[in-house]
Every structure is written in structure tokens, then in C-alpha cells.
Tab-separated table of C-alpha atoms and ligand atoms in Angstrom:
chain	number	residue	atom	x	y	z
P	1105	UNK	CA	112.862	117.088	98.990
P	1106	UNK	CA	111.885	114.661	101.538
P	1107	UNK	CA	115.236	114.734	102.747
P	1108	UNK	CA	115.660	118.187	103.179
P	1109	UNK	CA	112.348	118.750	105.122
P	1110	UNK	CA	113.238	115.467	107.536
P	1111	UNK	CA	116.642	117.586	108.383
P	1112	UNK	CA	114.854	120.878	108.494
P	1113	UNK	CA	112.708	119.345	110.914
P	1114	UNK	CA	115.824	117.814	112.554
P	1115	UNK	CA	117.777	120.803	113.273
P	1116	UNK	CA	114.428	123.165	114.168
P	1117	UNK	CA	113.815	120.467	116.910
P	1118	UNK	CA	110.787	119.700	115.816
P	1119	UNK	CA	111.463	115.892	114.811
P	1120	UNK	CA	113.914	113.880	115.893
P	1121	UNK	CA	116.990	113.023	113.847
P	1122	UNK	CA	116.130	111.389	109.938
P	1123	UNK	CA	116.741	107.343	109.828
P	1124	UNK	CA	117.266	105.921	107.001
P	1125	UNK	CA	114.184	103.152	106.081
P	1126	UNK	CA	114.499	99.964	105.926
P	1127	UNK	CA	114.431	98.437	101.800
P	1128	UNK	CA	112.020	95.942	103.005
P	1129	UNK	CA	109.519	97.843	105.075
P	1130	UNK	CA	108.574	100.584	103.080
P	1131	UNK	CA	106.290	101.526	100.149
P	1132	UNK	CA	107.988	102.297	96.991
P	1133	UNK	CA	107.227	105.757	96.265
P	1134	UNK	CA	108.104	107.367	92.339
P	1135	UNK	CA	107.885	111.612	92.058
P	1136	UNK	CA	107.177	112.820	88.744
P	1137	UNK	CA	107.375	116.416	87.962
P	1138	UNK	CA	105.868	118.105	84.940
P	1139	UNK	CA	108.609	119.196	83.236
P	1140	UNK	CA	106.709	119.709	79.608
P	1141	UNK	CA	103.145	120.571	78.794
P	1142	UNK	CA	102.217	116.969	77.508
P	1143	UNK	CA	103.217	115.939	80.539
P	1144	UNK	CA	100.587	114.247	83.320
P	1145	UNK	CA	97.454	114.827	81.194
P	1146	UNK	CA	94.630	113.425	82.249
P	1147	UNK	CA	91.608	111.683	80.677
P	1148	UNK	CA	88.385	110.249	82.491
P	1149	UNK	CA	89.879	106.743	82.246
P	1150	UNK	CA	93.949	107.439	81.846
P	1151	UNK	CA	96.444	109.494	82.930
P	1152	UNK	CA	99.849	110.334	80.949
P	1153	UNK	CA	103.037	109.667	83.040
P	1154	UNK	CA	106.384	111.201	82.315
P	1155	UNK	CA	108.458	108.419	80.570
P	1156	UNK	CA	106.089	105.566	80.720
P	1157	UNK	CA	103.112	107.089	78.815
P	1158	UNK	CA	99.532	106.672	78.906
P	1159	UNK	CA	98.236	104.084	81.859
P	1160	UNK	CA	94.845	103.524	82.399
P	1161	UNK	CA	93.280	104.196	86.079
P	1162	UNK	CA	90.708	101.363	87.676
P	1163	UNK	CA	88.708	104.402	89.568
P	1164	UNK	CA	87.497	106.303	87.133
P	1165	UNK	CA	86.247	110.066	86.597
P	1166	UNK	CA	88.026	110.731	90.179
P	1167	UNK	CA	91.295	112.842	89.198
P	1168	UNK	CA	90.622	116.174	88.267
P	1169	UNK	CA	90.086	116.425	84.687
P	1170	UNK	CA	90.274	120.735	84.232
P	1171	UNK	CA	92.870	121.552	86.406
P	1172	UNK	CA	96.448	121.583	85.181
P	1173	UNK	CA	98.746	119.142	87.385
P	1174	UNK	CA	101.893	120.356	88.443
P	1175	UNK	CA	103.404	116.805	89.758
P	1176	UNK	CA	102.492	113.545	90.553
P	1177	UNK	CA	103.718	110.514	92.805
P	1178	UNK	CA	102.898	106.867	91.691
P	1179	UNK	CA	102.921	104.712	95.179
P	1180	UNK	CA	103.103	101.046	95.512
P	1181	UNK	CA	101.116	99.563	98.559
P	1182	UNK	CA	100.488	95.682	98.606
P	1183	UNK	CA	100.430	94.299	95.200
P	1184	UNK	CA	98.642	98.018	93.964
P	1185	UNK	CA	99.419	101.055	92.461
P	1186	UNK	CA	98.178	104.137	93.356
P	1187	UNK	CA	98.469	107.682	91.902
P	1188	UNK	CA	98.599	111.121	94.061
P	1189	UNK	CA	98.131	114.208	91.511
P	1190	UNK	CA	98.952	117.768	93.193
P	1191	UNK	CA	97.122	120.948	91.777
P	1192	UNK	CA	96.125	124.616	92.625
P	1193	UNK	CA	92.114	125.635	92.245
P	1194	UNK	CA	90.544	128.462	93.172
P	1195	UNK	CA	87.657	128.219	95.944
P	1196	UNK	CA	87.549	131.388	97.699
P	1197	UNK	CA	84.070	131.764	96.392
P	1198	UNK	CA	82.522	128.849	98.199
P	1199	UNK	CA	84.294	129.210	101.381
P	1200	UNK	CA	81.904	133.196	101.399
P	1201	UNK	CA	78.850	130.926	100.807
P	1202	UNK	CA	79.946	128.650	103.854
P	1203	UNK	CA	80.234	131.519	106.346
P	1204	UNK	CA	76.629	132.586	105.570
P	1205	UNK	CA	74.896	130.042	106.217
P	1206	UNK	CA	75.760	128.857	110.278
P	1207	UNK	CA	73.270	126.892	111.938
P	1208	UNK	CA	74.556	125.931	115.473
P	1209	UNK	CA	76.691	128.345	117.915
P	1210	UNK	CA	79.717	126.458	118.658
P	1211	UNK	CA	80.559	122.570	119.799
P	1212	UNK	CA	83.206	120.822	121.669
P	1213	UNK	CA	84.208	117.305	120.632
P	1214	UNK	CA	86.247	115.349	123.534
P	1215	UNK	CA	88.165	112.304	121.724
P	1216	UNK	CA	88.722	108.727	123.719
P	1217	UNK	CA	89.152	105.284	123.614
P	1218	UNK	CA	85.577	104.244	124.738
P	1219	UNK	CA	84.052	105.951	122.474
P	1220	UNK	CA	85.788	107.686	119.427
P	1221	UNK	CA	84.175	110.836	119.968
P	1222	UNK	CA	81.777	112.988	121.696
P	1223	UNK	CA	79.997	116.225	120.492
P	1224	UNK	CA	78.973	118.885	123.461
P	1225	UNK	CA	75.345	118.202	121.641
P	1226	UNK	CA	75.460	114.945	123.228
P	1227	UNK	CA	76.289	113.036	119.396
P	1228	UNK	CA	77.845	109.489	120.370
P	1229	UNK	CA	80.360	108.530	117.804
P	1230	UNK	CA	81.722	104.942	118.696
P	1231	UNK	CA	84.958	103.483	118.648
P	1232	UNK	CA	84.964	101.394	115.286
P	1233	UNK	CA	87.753	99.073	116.483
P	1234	UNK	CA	85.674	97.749	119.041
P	1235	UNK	CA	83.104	96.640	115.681
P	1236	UNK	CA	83.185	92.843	114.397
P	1237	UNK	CA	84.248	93.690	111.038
P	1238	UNK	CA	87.265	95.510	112.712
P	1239	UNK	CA	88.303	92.393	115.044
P	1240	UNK	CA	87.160	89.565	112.666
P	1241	UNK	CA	89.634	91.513	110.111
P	1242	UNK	CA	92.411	91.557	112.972
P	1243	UNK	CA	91.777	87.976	113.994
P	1244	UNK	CA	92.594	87.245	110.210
P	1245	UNK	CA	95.452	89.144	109.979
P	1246	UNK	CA	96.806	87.374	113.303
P	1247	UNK	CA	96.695	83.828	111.572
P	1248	UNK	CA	98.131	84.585	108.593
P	1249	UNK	CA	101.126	86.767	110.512
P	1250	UNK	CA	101.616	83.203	112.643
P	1251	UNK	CA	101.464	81.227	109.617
P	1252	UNK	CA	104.314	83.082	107.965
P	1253	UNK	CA	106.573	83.174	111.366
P	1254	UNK	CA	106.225	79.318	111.304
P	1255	UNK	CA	106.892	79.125	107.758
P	1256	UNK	CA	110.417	81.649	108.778
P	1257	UNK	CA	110.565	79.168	111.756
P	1258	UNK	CA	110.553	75.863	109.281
P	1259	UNK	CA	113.685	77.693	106.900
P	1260	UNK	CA	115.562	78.329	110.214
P	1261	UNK	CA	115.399	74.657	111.066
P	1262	UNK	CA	116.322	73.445	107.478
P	1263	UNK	CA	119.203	75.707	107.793
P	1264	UNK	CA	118.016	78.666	105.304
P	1265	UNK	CA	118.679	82.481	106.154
P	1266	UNK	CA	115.399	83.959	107.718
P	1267	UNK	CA	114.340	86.742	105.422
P	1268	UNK	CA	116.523	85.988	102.048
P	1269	UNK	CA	115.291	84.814	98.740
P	1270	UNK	CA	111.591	84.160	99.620
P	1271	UNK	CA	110.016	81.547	98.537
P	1272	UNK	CA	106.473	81.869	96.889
P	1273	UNK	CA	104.246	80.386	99.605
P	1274	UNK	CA	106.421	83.026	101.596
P	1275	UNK	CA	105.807	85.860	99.232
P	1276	UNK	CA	102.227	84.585	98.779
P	1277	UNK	CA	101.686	85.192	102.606
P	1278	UNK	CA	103.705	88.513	102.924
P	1279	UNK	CA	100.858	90.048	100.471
P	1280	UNK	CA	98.108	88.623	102.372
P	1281	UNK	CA	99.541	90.497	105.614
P	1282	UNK	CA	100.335	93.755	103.844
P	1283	UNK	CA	96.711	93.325	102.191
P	1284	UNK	CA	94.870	93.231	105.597
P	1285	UNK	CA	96.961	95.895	107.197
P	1286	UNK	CA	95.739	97.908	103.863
P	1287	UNK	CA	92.295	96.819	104.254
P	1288	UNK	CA	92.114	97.891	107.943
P	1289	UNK	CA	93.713	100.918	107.268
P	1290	UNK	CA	91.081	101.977	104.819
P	1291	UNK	CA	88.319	101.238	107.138
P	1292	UNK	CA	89.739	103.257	109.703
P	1293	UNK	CA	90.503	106.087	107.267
P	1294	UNK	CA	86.928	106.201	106.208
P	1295	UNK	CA	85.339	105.716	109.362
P	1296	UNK	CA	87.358	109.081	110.973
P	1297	UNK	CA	86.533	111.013	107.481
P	1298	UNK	CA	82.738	110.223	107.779
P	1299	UNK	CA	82.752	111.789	111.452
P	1300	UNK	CA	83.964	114.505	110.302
P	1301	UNK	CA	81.795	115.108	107.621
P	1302	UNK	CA	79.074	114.709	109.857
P	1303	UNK	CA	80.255	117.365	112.210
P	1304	UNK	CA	80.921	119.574	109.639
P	1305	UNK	CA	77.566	119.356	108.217
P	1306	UNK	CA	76.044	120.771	111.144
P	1307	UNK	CA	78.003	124.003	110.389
P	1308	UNK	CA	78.985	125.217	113.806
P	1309	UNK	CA	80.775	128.537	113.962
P	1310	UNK	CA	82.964	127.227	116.380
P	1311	UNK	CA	84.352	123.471	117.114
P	1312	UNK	CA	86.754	123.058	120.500
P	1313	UNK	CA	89.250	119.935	120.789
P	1314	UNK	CA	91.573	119.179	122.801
P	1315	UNK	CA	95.296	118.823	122.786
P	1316	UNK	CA	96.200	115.327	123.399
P	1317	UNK	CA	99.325	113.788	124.478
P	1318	UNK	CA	99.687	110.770	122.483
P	1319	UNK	CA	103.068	110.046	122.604
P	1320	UNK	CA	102.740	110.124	126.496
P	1321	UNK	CA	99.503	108.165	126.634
P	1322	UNK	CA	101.369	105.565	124.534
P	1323	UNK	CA	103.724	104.918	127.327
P	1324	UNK	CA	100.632	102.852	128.866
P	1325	UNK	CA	101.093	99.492	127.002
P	1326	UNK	CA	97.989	97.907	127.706
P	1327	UNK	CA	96.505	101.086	125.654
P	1328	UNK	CA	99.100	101.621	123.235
P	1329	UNK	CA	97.573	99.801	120.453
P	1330	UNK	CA	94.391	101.415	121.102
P	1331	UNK	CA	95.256	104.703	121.110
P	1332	UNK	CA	96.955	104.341	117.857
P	1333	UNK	CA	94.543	102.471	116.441
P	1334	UNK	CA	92.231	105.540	116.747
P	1335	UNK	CA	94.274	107.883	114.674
P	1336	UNK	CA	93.768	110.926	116.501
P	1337	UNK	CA	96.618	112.883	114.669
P	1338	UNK	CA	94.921	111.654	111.578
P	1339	UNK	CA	91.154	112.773	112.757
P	1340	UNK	CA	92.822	116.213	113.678
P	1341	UNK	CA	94.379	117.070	110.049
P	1342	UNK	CA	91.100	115.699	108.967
P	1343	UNK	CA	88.813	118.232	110.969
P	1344	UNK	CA	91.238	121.035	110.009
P	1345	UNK	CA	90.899	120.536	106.483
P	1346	UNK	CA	86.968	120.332	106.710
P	1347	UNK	CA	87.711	123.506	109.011
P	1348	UNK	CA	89.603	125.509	106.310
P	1349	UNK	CA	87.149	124.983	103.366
P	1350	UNK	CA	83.911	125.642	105.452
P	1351	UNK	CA	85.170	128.425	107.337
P	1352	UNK	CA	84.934	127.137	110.599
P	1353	UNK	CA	86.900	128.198	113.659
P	1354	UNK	CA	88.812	125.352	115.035
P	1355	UNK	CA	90.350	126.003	118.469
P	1356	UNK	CA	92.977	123.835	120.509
P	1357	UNK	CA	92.768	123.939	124.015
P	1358	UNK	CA	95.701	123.069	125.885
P	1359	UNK	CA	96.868	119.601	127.190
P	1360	UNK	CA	96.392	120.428	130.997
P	1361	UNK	CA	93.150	122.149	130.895
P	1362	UNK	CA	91.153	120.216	132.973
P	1363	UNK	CA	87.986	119.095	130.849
P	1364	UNK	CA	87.080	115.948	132.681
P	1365	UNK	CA	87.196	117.588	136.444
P	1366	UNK	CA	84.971	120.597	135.754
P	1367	UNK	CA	81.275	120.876	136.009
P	1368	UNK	CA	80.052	121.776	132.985
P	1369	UNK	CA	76.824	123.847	134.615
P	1370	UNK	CA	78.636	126.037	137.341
P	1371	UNK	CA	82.372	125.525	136.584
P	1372	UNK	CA	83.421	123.593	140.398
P	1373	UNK	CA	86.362	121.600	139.807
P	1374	UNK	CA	86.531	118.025	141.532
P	1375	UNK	CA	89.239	116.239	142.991
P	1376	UNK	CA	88.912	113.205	142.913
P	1377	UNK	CA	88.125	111.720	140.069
P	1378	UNK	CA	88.865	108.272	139.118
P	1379	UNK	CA	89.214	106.526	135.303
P	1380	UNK	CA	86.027	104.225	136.134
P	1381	UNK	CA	83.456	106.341	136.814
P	1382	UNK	CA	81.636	106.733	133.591
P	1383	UNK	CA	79.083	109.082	135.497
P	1384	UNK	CA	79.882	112.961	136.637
P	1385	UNK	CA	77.684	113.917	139.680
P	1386	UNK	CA	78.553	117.453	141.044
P	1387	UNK	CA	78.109	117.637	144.756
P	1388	UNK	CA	77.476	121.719	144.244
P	1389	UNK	CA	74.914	122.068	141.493
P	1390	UNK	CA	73.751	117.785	141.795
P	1391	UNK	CA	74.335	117.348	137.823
P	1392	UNK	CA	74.713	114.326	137.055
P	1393	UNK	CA	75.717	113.570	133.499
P	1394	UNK	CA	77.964	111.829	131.181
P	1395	UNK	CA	81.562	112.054	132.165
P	1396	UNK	CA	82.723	112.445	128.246
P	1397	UNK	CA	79.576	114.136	127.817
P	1398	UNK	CA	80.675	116.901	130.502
P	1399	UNK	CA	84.148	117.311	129.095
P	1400	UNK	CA	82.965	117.956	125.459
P	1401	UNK	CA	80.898	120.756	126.731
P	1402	UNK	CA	83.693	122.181	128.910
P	1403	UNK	CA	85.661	122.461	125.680
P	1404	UNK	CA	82.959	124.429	124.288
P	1405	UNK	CA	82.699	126.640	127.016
P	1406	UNK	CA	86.604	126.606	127.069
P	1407	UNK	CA	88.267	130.551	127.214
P	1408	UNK	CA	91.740	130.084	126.519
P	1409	UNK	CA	92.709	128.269	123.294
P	1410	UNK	CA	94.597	128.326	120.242
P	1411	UNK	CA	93.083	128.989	116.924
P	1412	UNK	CA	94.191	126.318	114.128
P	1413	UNK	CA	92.202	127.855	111.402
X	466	ZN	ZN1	78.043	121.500	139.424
């Protein structure tokens, strides 16, 4: 299946052409189907897999215990296993409820480096890979990832094949990289699903982002890594979903609209307009305000957009 939608996506232009992964690099992944009604069953602490039978789950009362399953895929991510269960429910009753009760008109959140977000209200969300849980976690992860290249580095000189027939301390090391890439990866996760949990609790009947070009901004090295790091595709699926089940109109406006250079109180466009200043004074109107402050409320007062929802 995964196959057939990488090709798909090949020959519809949309993705570039399938690779195959490398043995090493990737997480094994295991796609069960139900194919009879004893199958995947589910209990507060267990869950019944096809073929290997009843295995108990460390998080418990989390999988859905009412709904029927239709398939399931077991992952294995550093040392853990994880299960993914896929079923159909039926909220079209709450999403009414949701569209009800709006509070605020409409906001425009402008994403960035600097800070991780900005609301048109002014709300400051802060870029949590700039926190020292973040870079004491990455500082860790850097020494172990040096003390496993000099432990490749030793097997060279002794005359062993680099990456063949690991020895423990090797394999012992390996985990503890894959386990702080895991652990950062989770904290990043949760961070980007609590802002938008936050956002969507305000109930707006409207919320304005922007289109971003990531790949191109990538092309800068010296922000590469921190554009990634930020997970902006991530953030975006993220807002959509909260979108979807809350009713909320999510619009896109388009990559060249120019957020940053308008005035946000009587539309003038500047110029010039530089990365470093952090301040935007108007020279018509005299506002002077927030530079990511002004953007975010130029995307709510944005006219032409796309609508994601
Ligand atoms: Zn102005």
C-alpha cells in the first residue's frame, strides 16, 4: 500500500521518485489487518494481535475500547514497541455544538524561528528549542553521537569493517542515540500540540496562516536545522485537525503575500525592510509595533486565501 501511494505520488508529480530505505535506518513497521472478528480486540490493559495473541499495553485505558478496529500497525522505535489502531466513530454531533459556541472573530498566527508563533491577539508562543531542557538534551545527544564515531574510528584502525557485526558497547550506544532523538522528538511533538490546543480553545471562527516555503528556506544552512527543528509541516496538520473537529475555518494565504511589509492599521506597504529590525514603525500612520506582531494581524485581515477546512 505504501508502495503504491509513493508511485502514485511519483507519477502525479507530487513527490519525487520512491527510494528504497536503507535496512539500517529505518523503523520496523508490521500491518495487521482484521481479517476475522476475534481479531485486534481490545481490553483496558491488552490488545489481541493477529497471530501472536494477547500482549499487554504499558499505557493503559488509552486505545479505544467500544469502537471496532479495522487494522493495526505494531512499530518499533528505539528499543520500544508501539501500537497504531485505525477506526471509524461518529462525531458529527459535537462538531454542531462547536459551531455554536464562537467567542473571538477571527486570528492570524505568523510562524518563525524567533519565536514559534504569534497570534494577531498579540499571544507570544516561544521557540522551545531555544529552552535548556531542549539544548541540554542536544548537548547529550552530541557526546554520545562522538563517542560512537570514535568507537567506529577505533574498529577502522584495528582493521574491522565500519558498520558490520556490532559489538555491544556499539549497540549499547546506537540505542542511547536513537533514544535521545526519540526523546527530543516527543518534546517537540507535545510542545506544537499544546499550542494548538491553546489556540483552539479560544474558538475563533476564523484562523489565517501562512504558506511557507520550507524547502526553500532550508537552502539557508545556517537556518536549516532550525527551521526543521520547528516542525512547521507538522504544526500545520496539527492545526487542521483541531480545525476539522471544532469547526473552524482555516485559511492559507499564499507564499508571496507580503505579511511582514504591510501596515497592519492603514495597509502602506514598505520597502525596505531588513531581517533585523524586530520593530515596524510606519512613516504614514507612525505605528509602531511588533514586526511578527504586525504580520499576524495582516494575515487576519488577509482577503485572498485558500480554505483548508
Ligand atoms: Zn501605517
Amino acid at each position: 500500500m505504501n508502495a503504491e501511494k509513493a508511485f502514485r505520488r511519483y507519477l502525479q508529480k507530487i513527490a519525487g521518485k520512491p527510494r528504497f530505505k536503507k535496512k539500517h535506518a529505518q523503523t520496523v513497521k508490521l500491518y495487521f489487518p482484521k481479517n476475522n472478528p476475534k481479531d485486534l480486540e481490545i481490553e483496558r490493559h491488552r490488545i489481541k494481535l493477529p497471530t501472536l495473541g494477547w500482549v499487554r499495553l504499558k499505557e493503559k485505558g488509552y486505545l479505544p475500547i467500544q469502537e471496532t478496529v479495522s487494522s493495526c500497525t505494531i512499530e518499533q522505535k528505539a528499543n520500544r514497541f508501539y501500537v497504531s489502531v485505525l477506526f471509524s466513530s461518529i462525531s458529527g454531533k459535537k462538531q454542531k455544538e462547536w459551531k455554536a459556541k464562537r467567542v473571538s472573530d477571527g486570528i492570524g498566527i505568523d510562524l518563525g524561528i524567533k519565536d514559534f508563533a504569534i497570534t494577531s491577539q498579540g499571544q507570544v508562543f516561544g521557540n522551545i528549542n531555544k529552552t535548556s531542557i531542549i539544548k541540554r538534551t542536544e548537548k547529550r545527544l552530541k557526546r554520545v553521537q562522538r563517542a560512537l564515531s570514535r568507537q567506529y574510528e577505533f574498529k577502522k584502525k584495528r582493521g574491522g569493517k565500519p558498520a558490520t557485526k556490532n559489538g555491544s558497547n556499539i549497540a549499547k550506544n546506537i540505542l542511547r542515540i536513537q533514544k535521545l532523538h526519540q526523546r527530543l522528538a516527543r518534546m517537540r511533538d507535545a510542545y506544537r500540540a499544546w499550542v494548538v490546543s491553546v489556540i483552539a480553545k479560544t474558538k475563533p471562527a476564523f484562523i489565517t496562516i501562512e504558506r511557507l516555503n520550507v524547502q526553500g528556506m532550508k537552502k539557508n544552512r545556517h537556518l536549516s536545522k532550525s527551521i526543521s527543528d520547528q516542525g512547521f509541516y507538522d504544526f500545520k496538520r496539527k492545526l487542521g485537525n483541531a480545525c476539522r473537529k471544532m469547526g473552524i475555518e482555516l485559511r492559507e494565504v499564499a507564499m508571496f503575500y507580503p505579511s511582514s511589509k504591510l501596515c497592519s492599521q492603514c495597509g502602506i506597504k514598505k520597502v525596505k525592510l531588513s531581517l533585523s529590525d524586530r520593530v515596524f514603525s510606519c512613516e504614514h500612520c507612525g505605528q509602531n509595533i511588533d514586526r511578527d506582531h504586525n504580520a499576524a494581524i495582516n494575515l487576519m485581515q488577509a482577503r485572498k486565501y485558500v480554505l483548508l477546512t
